Amino acid sequence: MTVTEQLSRLDHILAHGGINTLFQPIVSLSERRVLGYEALSRGPSNSSLHSPVTLFAAARHGGRLNDLEMVCRRSACRQFSHSALQGKLFLNITPESLLDPSHKPGRTLELVSDAGLDPADVVIELTEQTPTEDFALLDNALHHYRAMGFSIALDDLGAGYSSLRLWSELRPDYVKIDRYFIDGIHQDAIKREFVDSILKIARASRAEVIAEGIELPQELQVLTEMGVDLVQGYLIGRPQERPPADLSGFFTRSEQAQTLADEGGDLGALLLVQPAVNADRPIGEVLETFRLQASLNSIAVLDAEERPVGIIHRHLLSEALLKPYATDLLARKPISRLMSEDYLAVEISHSLQQVSRLLTSRARQRIEEDFIVTENGRYRGLGRVIDVLKLITEMKIQQARHANPLTLLPGNVPIRQCLARVLEQGRQAAVCYVDIDHFKPFNELNGSICENNEQLGELIATIVTTIEENFELTPKCAGPERLDQRTHSDNR
């Protein structure tokens, strides 16, 4: 589509609507509650302006940025109020739109009031896409918002052109750390130092820090240990038109996140609570569900007992309806006509390793397709293939990082973690410590002990069995392997 066509399409959107608003939750870990929701705007799903990047770039190019942002704010306020969402509404606003001469003061307050919202529950979130020139004028504009009762947030700290100066000049109530510094923070010391510095500055300036872009339990665990309380990201909740009001399941999973990562436990941490449809649901209604929820990749199809019988993937549905007159001919037909019966359904109690093996054994499994998660055969939600693979990879890296370099068996760090969990839980446990004398010359003479792990494992198992029989204990460990099967060598 040419620039002229994009601008024409933009004019149509601004005149007749077509903006879709999604909401992503921001939660407080310490208070176990939803602080609020960030409103994210999307263009029409069947348009080249669906992507927010393309949509706002076109508006900026055509000098309609202020007009587009007002339409987005109106849509966000109305939908937030209509959905009766709890907490604060975070509205994205660019500094350049606030400084636009055509910007009318008081218009945002009018939109908020018309939607029945209290300005005290609305946060103006500054998203910097271009350099900010006039800090004094921007400061005056934000003082105007504060005087009306709004709070101020600074988005993407560390990614903007002058975000640190904006923080110093504007003194926002909330600071959101750019997801670049969150991605893989559990394995990047420099990113941890950056976040730690931000936390220190935030305490001094009395700003609250929000970590956004969290996708892995390990990232959440590290941030929690560092003292970050407000979090946002796919791990907590994806942007949705109608986000779930109850996130108690996430808070329960977040408390178990480290244990799950260590154990390779059940799939609770990866579960996506998504709507499902009955097999007789009309295709037209399912198509409309996909249209309204741009982030939805798949929908499970269930029978009368809520057991999965198929799955609908967005790309397959789109392909089926590309044929001439297909939409008109199939709109009232049951979705069972187009659903795929070649799907993977796994129990939520399955381990990540089990699911990973099932996924990799499926020749036709595509990485962008979801799989179905069940509990006792009944539908619970969906899981993403990419999430499983990423978590498995992180677990392998974590295990390798703390492995003994000679034996490749778990080293001191996981052993200490395992012992700490056993002590915290107050469980009975038997610990077997094996110290191999003269290990270094033995290893040099006979090759790596990794080649003899089977014999070594059999020896330890025999010792453990003897301990269990004599002391009538059933030692178990919350780590990736049983504590009583671990060995440690100091190379003496």
Coordinates of C-alpha atoms in Angstrom, one line a residue:
M1 CA 0.0 0.0 0.0
T2 CA 1.4 3.4 -1.0
V3 CA 1.8 6.3 1.4
T4 CA -1.2 8.1 -0.2
E5 CA -3.4 5.0 0.2
Q6 CA -2.3 4.7 3.9
L7 CA -3.2 8.3 4.6
S8 CA -6.6 7.8 2.9
R9 CA -7.2 4.8 5.0
L10 CA -6.1 6.7 8.1
D11 CA -8.6 9.5 7.3
H12 CA -11.4 6.9 7.0
I13 CA -10.4 5.4 10.4
L14 CA -10.4 8.8 12.1
A15 CA -13.7 9.7 10.5
H16 CA -15.6 6.4 11.0
G17 CA -13.8 4.5 13.8
G18 CA -12.0 1.2 13.6
I19 CA -9.6 1.5 16.4
N20 CA -9.4 -1.6 18.6
T21 CA -8.3 -1.2 22.2
L22 CA -6.6 -4.0 24.1
F23 CA -5.8 -4.0 27.8
Q24 CA -2.7 -5.5 29.5
P25 CA -2.6 -5.9 33.3
I26 CA 0.0 -4.3 35.6
V27 CA 0.1 -6.1 38.9
S28 CA 1.5 -5.6 42.4
L29 CA 3.3 -8.7 43.6
S30 CA 3.4 -7.6 47.2
E31 CA -0.3 -6.7 47.4
R32 CA -1.4 -9.6 45.1
R33 CA -3.7 -7.3 43.1
V34 CA -4.1 -5.6 39.8
L35 CA -2.7 -2.0 39.9
G36 CA -4.3 -1.2 36.5
Y37 CA -4.3 -1.8 32.8
E38 CA -2.3 -0.3 29.9
A39 CA -4.5 0.6 27.0
L40 CA -2.9 -0.5 23.6
S41 CA -4.4 0.6 20.3
R42 CA -4.6 -1.4 17.1
G43 CA -5.9 -0.5 13.7
P44 CA -8.6 -2.5 11.9
S45 CA -7.5 -6.2 11.8
N46 CA -8.0 -6.5 8.0
S47 CA -6.0 -3.3 7.3
S48 CA -2.4 -2.6 6.6
L49 CA -2.6 -0.1 9.5
H50 CA -3.4 -2.8 12.0
S51 CA 0.1 -2.6 13.5
P52 CA 0.4 0.3 16.0
V53 CA 3.9 1.1 14.6
T54 CA 2.5 1.5 11.0
L55 CA -0.6 3.2 12.3
F56 CA 1.2 5.9 14.3
A57 CA 3.9 6.3 11.7
A58 CA 1.2 7.1 9.1
A59 CA -0.4 9.6 11.4
R60 CA 2.9 11.3 12.2
H61 CA 3.7 11.5 8.4
G62 CA 0.3 13.0 7.6
G63 CA 0.3 15.5 10.5
R64 CA -2.7 13.7 12.1
L65 CA -0.9 12.3 15.2
N66 CA -2.9 14.5 17.7
D67 CA -6.2 13.5 16.0
L68 CA -5.3 9.8 16.2
E69 CA -4.3 9.9 19.8
M70 CA -7.6 11.6 20.7
V71 CA -9.5 8.8 19.0
C72 CA -7.4 6.2 20.8
R73 CA -8.0 7.9 24.2
R74 CA -11.7 8.0 23.6
S75 CA -11.8 4.3 22.6
A76 CA -9.7 3.4 25.7
C77 CA -11.8 5.3 28.2
R78 CA -15.1 4.0 26.8
Q79 CA -14.0 0.4 26.7
F80 CA -12.3 0.5 30.1
S81 CA -15.5 1.9 31.6
H82 CA -17.8 -0.5 29.7
S83 CA -15.7 -3.5 30.8
A84 CA -15.8 -2.3 34.4
L85 CA -12.1 -3.0 34.8
Q86 CA -10.6 -2.3 38.2
G87 CA -7.6 -0.2 39.0
K88 CA -5.9 2.5 37.0
L89 CA -6.1 3.1 33.3
F90 CA -2.7 3.8 31.7
L91 CA -3.1 6.0 28.6
N92 CA -0.2 6.2 26.1
I93 CA 0.5 9.8 25.0
T94 CA 3.5 11.1 23.0
P95 CA 5.1 14.3 24.1
E96 CA 4.9 15.7 20.6
S97 CA 1.1 15.5 20.7
L98 CA 1.0 17.4 23.9
L99 CA 3.2 20.1 22.3
D100 CA 1.1 20.2 19.1
P101 CA -0.4 23.7 18.7
S102 CA -3.8 22.0 17.7
H103 CA -3.9 20.2 21.0
K104 CA -6.9 21.5 23.0
P105 CA -6.3 21.7 26.8
G106 CA -8.9 19.9 28.8
R107 CA -10.0 17.5 26.1
T108 CA -8.6 14.4 27.9
L109 CA -10.4 15.4 31.1
E110 CA -13.6 15.7 29.1
L111 CA -13.1 12.2 27.6
V112 CA -12.4 10.7 31.0
S113 CA -15.4 12.4 32.6
D114 CA -17.7 11.4 29.7
A115 CA -16.7 7.7 30.3
G116 CA -17.6 8.0 34.0
L117 CA -13.9 7.7 35.1
D118 CA -12.1 9.6 37.9
P119 CA -8.9 11.4 36.8
A120 CA -7.2 10.0 39.9
D121 CA -7.6 6.6 38.3
V122 CA -6.0 7.6 35.0
V123 CA -2.2 7.6 34.4
I124 CA -0.8 9.6 31.5
E125 CA 2.0 7.4 30.1
L126 CA 4.5 9.3 28.0
T127 CA 5.8 7.3 25.1
E128 CA 8.8 9.0 23.5
Q129 CA 9.2 8.2 19.8
T130 CA 11.0 11.4 18.6
P131 CA 13.4 13.7 20.4
T132 CA 11.8 16.1 22.9
E133 CA 12.9 19.7 22.3
D134 CA 11.0 22.0 24.7
F135 CA 11.2 20.5 28.2
A136 CA 9.8 23.6 29.9
L137 CA 6.6 23.5 27.7
L138 CA 6.2 19.8 28.3
D139 CA 6.7 20.3 32.0
N140 CA 3.9 22.9 32.0
A141 CA 1.6 20.6 30.1
L142 CA 2.1 17.8 32.6
H143 CA 1.6 20.2 35.5
H144 CA -1.7 21.0 33.9
Y145 CA -2.6 17.2 33.9
R146 CA -1.4 16.8 37.5
A147 CA -3.6 19.7 38.6
M148 CA -6.6 17.9 37.2
G149 CA -5.8 14.8 39.2
F150 CA -4.0 12.6 36.7
S151 CA -0.8 10.7 37.5
I152 CA 2.2 10.6 35.2
A153 CA 4.3 7.6 34.0
L154 CA 7.4 7.5 31.8
D155 CA 7.4 4.6 29.4
D156 CA 10.4 2.6 28.0
L157 CA 13.0 4.1 30.3
G158 CA 16.4 3.5 28.7
A159 CA 15.1 3.3 25.1
G160 CA 14.0 6.8 24.4
Y161 CA 16.0 9.7 23.1
S162 CA 16.1 11.6 26.4
S163 CA 14.3 9.4 28.9
L164 CA 16.8 10.0 31.8
R165 CA 16.5 13.7 31.4
L166 CA 12.7 13.4 31.1
W167 CA 12.8 11.6 34.4
S168 CA 14.9 14.2 36.1
E169 CA 12.9 17.1 34.7
L170 CA 9.3 15.8 35.0
R171 CA 9.5 13.6 38.2
P172 CA 6.9 11.1 37.1
D173 CA 4.9 9.0 39.5
Y174 CA 5.7 5.7 37.6
V175 CA 8.8 4.7 35.6
K176 CA 8.5 1.7 33.2
I177 CA 11.8 0.0 32.4
D178 CA 12.2 -0.9 28.7
R179 CA 11.7 -4.6 28.0
Y180 CA 15.2 -4.8 26.5
F181 CA 16.6 -4.6 30.0
I182 CA 14.1 -7.2 31.3
D183 CA 14.6 -9.8 28.5
G184 CA 17.1 -12.4 29.8
I185 CA 17.9 -10.4 32.9
H186 CA 18.4 -13.7 34.9
Q187 CA 21.5 -14.4 32.8
D188 CA 22.9 -10.8 32.2
A189 CA 24.7 -9.1 35.0
I190 CA 24.9 -5.8 33.2
K191 CA 21.1 -5.7 32.9
R192 CA 20.7 -6.4 36.6
E193 CA 23.1 -3.6 37.4
F194 CA 21.0 -1.2 35.2
V195 CA 17.8 -2.2 36.9
D196 CA 19.4 -2.0 40.4
S197 CA 20.5 1.6 39.5
I198 CA 17.0 2.5 38.4
L199 CA 15.5 1.2 41.7
K200 CA 17.9 3.4 43.7
I201 CA 17.1 6.5 41.7
A202 CA 13.3 5.7 42.0
R203 CA 13.6 5.5 45.7
A204 CA 15.3 8.8 45.8
S205 CA 12.7 10.5 43.5
R206 CA 9.7 8.6 45.1
A207 CA 8.7 7.0 41.8
E208 CA 7.3 3.5 41.5
V209 CA 9.1 1.2 39.0
I210 CA 7.2 -1.0 36.6
A211 CA 9.1 -3.8 34.8
E212 CA 7.4 -4.6 31.5
G213 CA 8.0 -7.3 28.9
I214 CA 8.3 -10.2 31.4
E215 CA 7.9 -13.5 29.6
L216 CA 9.8 -16.1 31.7
P217 CA 9.4 -17.2 35.3
Q218 CA 13.2 -16.8 35.8
E219 CA 13.0 -13.1 34.8
L220 CA 10.1 -12.6 37.3
Q221 CA 12.1 -14.4 40.0
V222 CA 15.2 -12.3 39.6
L223 CA 13.2 -9.0 39.5
T224 CA 11.3 -10.1 42.6
E225 CA 14.5 -10.8 44.4
M226 CA 15.8 -7.4 43.4
G227 CA 12.8 -5.6 44.9
V228 CA 10.7 -4.9 41.8
D229 CA 7.0 -5.0 42.9
L230 CA 5.0 -3.8 39.8
V231 CA 5.3 -6.0 36.8
Q232 CA 3.8 -6.4 33.3
G233 CA 4.2 -8.8 30.4
Y234 CA 3.0 -11.9 28.6
L235 CA 3.8 -14.0 31.7
I236 CA 1.3 -12.0 33.7
G237 CA -1.3 -11.5 31.0
R238 CA -1.5 -10.8 27.3
P239 CA -3.1 -7.7 25.8
Q240 CA -6.8 -8.6 25.4
E241 CA -10.0 -6.7 24.6
R242 CA -11.6 -8.3 27.6
P243 CA -8.8 -9.2 30.0
P244 CA -9.7 -11.5 32.9
A245 CA -10.6 -9.7 36.1
D246 CA -9.3 -12.5 38.4
L247 CA -5.5 -13.0 38.2
S248 CA -5.3 -15.1 41.4
G249 CA -3.9 -18.0 39.3
F250 CA -1.0 -15.9 38.3
F251 CA -0.1 -14.9 41.8
T252 CA -0.2 -18.5 42.9
R253 CA 2.0 -19.5 39.9
S254 CA 4.4 -16.6 40.6
E255 CA 5.0 -17.9 44.1
Q256 CA 5.9 -21.2 42.6
A257 CA 7.8 -19.9 39.6
Q258 CA 11.3 -20.7 40.8
T259 CA 10.3 -24.2 41.9
L260 CA 8.7 -24.9 38.6
A261 CA 11.8 -23.7 36.7
D262 CA 14.1 -25.9 38.9
E263 CA 11.9 -29.0 38.8
G264 CA 10.5 -28.8 35.3
G265 CA 7.1 -29.1 37.1
D266 CA 3.6 -28.8 35.7
L267 CA 2.4 -26.4 33.0
G268 CA 0.6 -24.0 35.4
A269 CA 3.1 -21.2 34.7
L270 CA 2.6 -21.4 31.0
L271 CA -1.2 -21.8 30.9
L272 CA -3.0 -19.1 28.8
V273 CA -6.6 -18.8 29.9
Q274 CA -8.3 -18.4 26.5
P275 CA -12.0 -18.8 25.5
A276 CA -13.1 -21.9 23.7
V277 CA -16.1 -22.6 21.5
N278 CA -18.5 -25.5 20.9
A279 CA -18.3 -27.5 17.7
D280 CA -21.6 -26.2 16.5
R281 CA -20.6 -22.5 16.8
P282 CA -21.1 -20.7 13.5
I283 CA -17.9 -19.9 11.6
G284 CA -18.9 -16.3 11.3
E285 CA -18.9 -15.8 15.1
V286 CA -15.5 -17.5 15.4
L287 CA -14.1 -15.2 12.7
E288 CA -15.5 -12.2 14.6
T289 CA -13.8 -13.4 17.8
F290 CA -10.4 -13.5 16.0
R291 CA -11.1 -10.0 14.5
L292 CA -11.8 -8.5 17.9
Q293 CA -8.8 -10.1 19.6
A294 CA -5.8 -9.4 17.5
S295 CA -3.4 -11.3 19.9
L296 CA -5.5 -14.5 19.7
N297 CA -3.7 -17.2 17.7
S298 CA -5.9 -20.2 18.4
I299 CA -9.3 -21.3 19.8
A300 CA -10.0 -24.7 21.2
V301 CA -13.2 -26.5 20.0
L302 CA -15.0 -28.5 22.8
D303 CA -17.8 -31.0 23.0
A304 CA -20.8 -30.8 25.4
E305 CA -18.6 -32.1 28.3
E306 CA -15.9 -29.4 27.7
R307 CA -13.5 -31.9 26.3
P308 CA -11.4 -30.9 23.3
V309 CA -12.4 -32.2 19.9
G310 CA -10.4 -29.9 17.7
I311 CA -8.6 -26.5 17.3
I312 CA -8.9 -23.5 15.1
H313 CA -5.7 -21.7 14.2
R314 CA -5.9 -18.1 12.9
H315 CA -3.8 -18.7 9.8
L316 CA -5.7 -21.8 8.8
L317 CA -9.0 -20.1 9.1
S318 CA -7.8 -17.2 7.1
E319 CA -6.5 -19.5 4.3
A320 CA -9.9 -21.4 4.2
L321 CA -11.8 -18.1 3.8
L322 CA -9.6 -16.7 1.1
K323 CA -11.5 -18.6 -1.6
P324 CA -14.1 -16.7 -3.6
Y325 CA -17.4 -16.3 -1.7
A326 CA -16.0 -18.5 1.1
T327 CA -17.0 -16.1 3.9
D328 CA -20.6 -15.8 2.7
L329 CA -21.0 -19.5 2.0
L330 CA -19.5 -20.7 5.3
A331 CA -20.4 -18.0 7.8
R332 CA -23.4 -19.9 9.2
K333 CA -21.8 -23.4 9.0
P334 CA -20.5 -25.0 12.2
I335 CA -16.9 -24.4 13.1
S336 CA -16.4 -28.2 13.1
R337 CA -16.3 -27.9 9.2
L338 CA -13.0 -26.0 9.4
M339 CA -11.4 -27.1 12.7
S340 CA -8.3 -29.2 12.8
E341 CA -8.5 -32.5 14.4
D342 CA -4.7 -32.9 14.3
Y343 CA -3.9 -31.2 17.6
L344 CA -1.9 -31.8 20.7
A345 CA -3.7 -31.9 24.1
V346 CA -1.6 -32.4 27.3
E347 CA -2.5 -32.7 30.9
I348 CA -1.6 -29.7 33.1
S349 CA 0.3 -32.1 35.4
H350 CA 2.7 -33.1 32.6
S351 CA 6.3 -31.9 33.0
L352 CA 7.9 -29.5 30.6
Q353 CA 10.2 -32.3 29.4
Q354 CA 7.3 -34.5 28.6
V355 CA 5.5 -31.8 26.7
S356 CA 8.7 -30.9 24.9
R357 CA 9.2 -34.5 23.7
L358 CA 5.6 -34.6 22.5
L359 CA 6.0 -31.3 20.6
T360 CA 9.3 -32.3 18.9
S361 CA 7.9 -35.7 18.0
R362 CA 5.0 -34.1 16.0
A363 CA 6.2 -33.7 12.4
R364 CA 3.5 -31.2 11.6
Q365 CA 3.7 -29.1 14.7
R366 CA 4.4 -25.4 13.8
I367 CA 6.2 -23.2 16.3
E368 CA 3.5 -20.5 16.0
E369 CA 0.6 -22.8 16.7
D370 CA -0.8 -23.4 20.2
F371 CA -1.5 -26.7 22.0
I372 CA -4.4 -27.5 24.3
V373 CA -4.0 -27.9 28.1
T374 CA -6.5 -30.1 29.9
E375 CA -7.1 -31.2 33.5
N376 CA -8.6 -34.7 33.9
G377 CA -9.4 -34.5 30.2
R378 CA -11.4 -31.2 30.4
Y379 CA -10.3 -28.0 28.8
R380 CA -8.2 -25.6 30.9
G381 CA -6.6 -23.3 28.4
L382 CA -3.9 -23.1 25.7
G383 CA -0.1 -23.2 25.7
R384 CA 2.4 -21.7 23.3
V385 CA 5.1 -23.9 21.7
I386 CA 7.6 -21.1 21.8
D387 CA 7.1 -20.6 25.6
V388 CA 7.8 -24.3 26.3
L389 CA 11.0 -24.2 24.1
K390 CA 12.2 -21.0 25.7
L391 CA 11.7 -22.3 29.2
I392 CA 13.3 -25.7 28.5
T393 CA 16.3 -23.8 27.0
E394 CA 16.6 -21.6 30.1
M395 CA 16.5 -24.6 32.3
K396 CA 19.3 -26.3 30.4
I397 CA 21.4 -23.2 30.6
Q398 CA 20.7 -22.8 34.3
Q399 CA 21.7 -26.5 34.9
A400 CA 24.8 -26.2 32.8
R401 CA 25.9 -23.0 34.6
H402 CA 25.9 -24.6 38.0
A403 CA 27.1 -28.1 37.0
N404 CA 30.4 -29.5 38.2
P405 CA 32.9 -29.0 35.3
L406 CA 34.4 -32.5 35.6
T407 CA 31.3 -34.6 36.3
L408 CA 28.6 -32.4 34.7
L409 CA 26.5 -33.4 37.7
P410 CA 24.6 -30.7 39.7
G411 CA 27.1 -28.6 41.7
N412 CA 27.0 -26.7 45.0
V413 CA 24.4 -24.0 44.0
P414 CA 21.5 -26.4 43.1
I415 CA 22.4 -28.5 46.1
R416 CA 22.2 -25.5 48.5
Q417 CA 18.9 -24.5 46.8
C418 CA 17.5 -27.9 47.3
L419 CA 18.5 -28.1 51.0
A420 CA 17.0 -24.7 51.6
R421 CA 13.7 -25.7 50.2
V422 CA 13.7 -28.9 52.3
L423 CA 14.4 -26.9 55.4
E424 CA 11.8 -24.3 54.7
Q425 CA 9.1 -27.0 54.1
G426 CA 10.1 -28.8 57.3
R427 CA 10.1 -32.2 55.5
Q428 CA 12.1 -35.2 56.5
A429 CA 15.0 -35.9 54.2
A430 CA 18.1 -38.2 54.0
V431 CA 21.2 -36.7 52.6
C432 CA 23.9 -38.8 51.1
Y433 CA 27.3 -37.2 50.7
V434 CA 29.8 -39.0 48.5
D435 CA 33.4 -37.8 48.6
I436 CA 35.7 -39.6 46.1
D437 CA 39.4 -39.6 47.2
H438 CA 42.1 -39.0 44.6
F439 CA 39.5 -38.1 42.0
K440 CA 41.7 -35.9 39.9
P441 CA 44.3 -38.5 39.0
F442 CA 41.6 -41.1 38.6
N443 CA 39.8 -38.8 36.1
E444 CA 43.0 -38.1 34.2
L445 CA 43.9 -41.8 34.0
N446 CA 40.5 -43.2 33.1
G447 CA 38.9 -40.4 31.3
S448 CA 35.9 -38.3 32.3
I449 CA 33.8 -39.8 35.0
C450 CA 30.8 -38.8 32.8
E451 CA 31.5 -42.0 30.9
N452 CA 31.1 -44.0 34.2
N453 CA 28.0 -42.1 35.5
E454 CA 25.9 -45.2 35.2
Q455 CA 28.1 -47.2 37.5
L456 CA 28.4 -44.3 39.9
G457 CA 24.7 -43.8 39.9
E458 CA 24.1 -47.4 40.7
L459 CA 26.6 -47.2 43.7
I460 CA 24.8 -44.1 45.1
A461 CA 21.4 -45.7 44.6
T462 CA 22.5 -48.7 46.6
I463 CA 23.7 -46.5 49.4
V464 CA 20.5 -44.5 49.4
T465 CA 18.3 -47.7 49.5
T466 CA 20.3 -48.8 52.5
I467 CA 19.7 -45.5 54.3
E468 CA 15.9 -45.6 53.5
E469 CA 15.5 -49.1 54.7
N470 CA 17.4 -48.5 58.0
F471 CA 15.8 -45.1 58.8
E472 CA 12.4 -45.7 57.2
L473 CA 12.6 -42.4 55.3
T474 CA 11.4 -41.6 51.8
P475 CA 13.7 -38.7 50.9
K476 CA 12.6 -36.4 48.1
C477 CA 13.8 -33.1 46.9
A478 CA 12.2 -30.2 45.2
G479 CA 15.2 -29.9 42.8
P480 CA 15.5 -31.2 39.3
E481 CA 16.9 -34.5 40.6
R482 CA 16.5 -36.3 43.9
L483 CA 18.9 -34.9 46.5
D484 CA 20.0 -38.4 47.5
Q485 CA 21.2 -39.1 44.0
R486 CA 23.6 -36.2 43.8
T487 CA 27.3 -36.3 44.3
H488 CA 29.9 -33.8 45.0
S489 CA 33.7 -33.9 44.7
D490 CA 36.3 -31.6 45.9
N491 CA 38.9 -33.3 43.7
R492 CA 40.9 -34.7 46.7

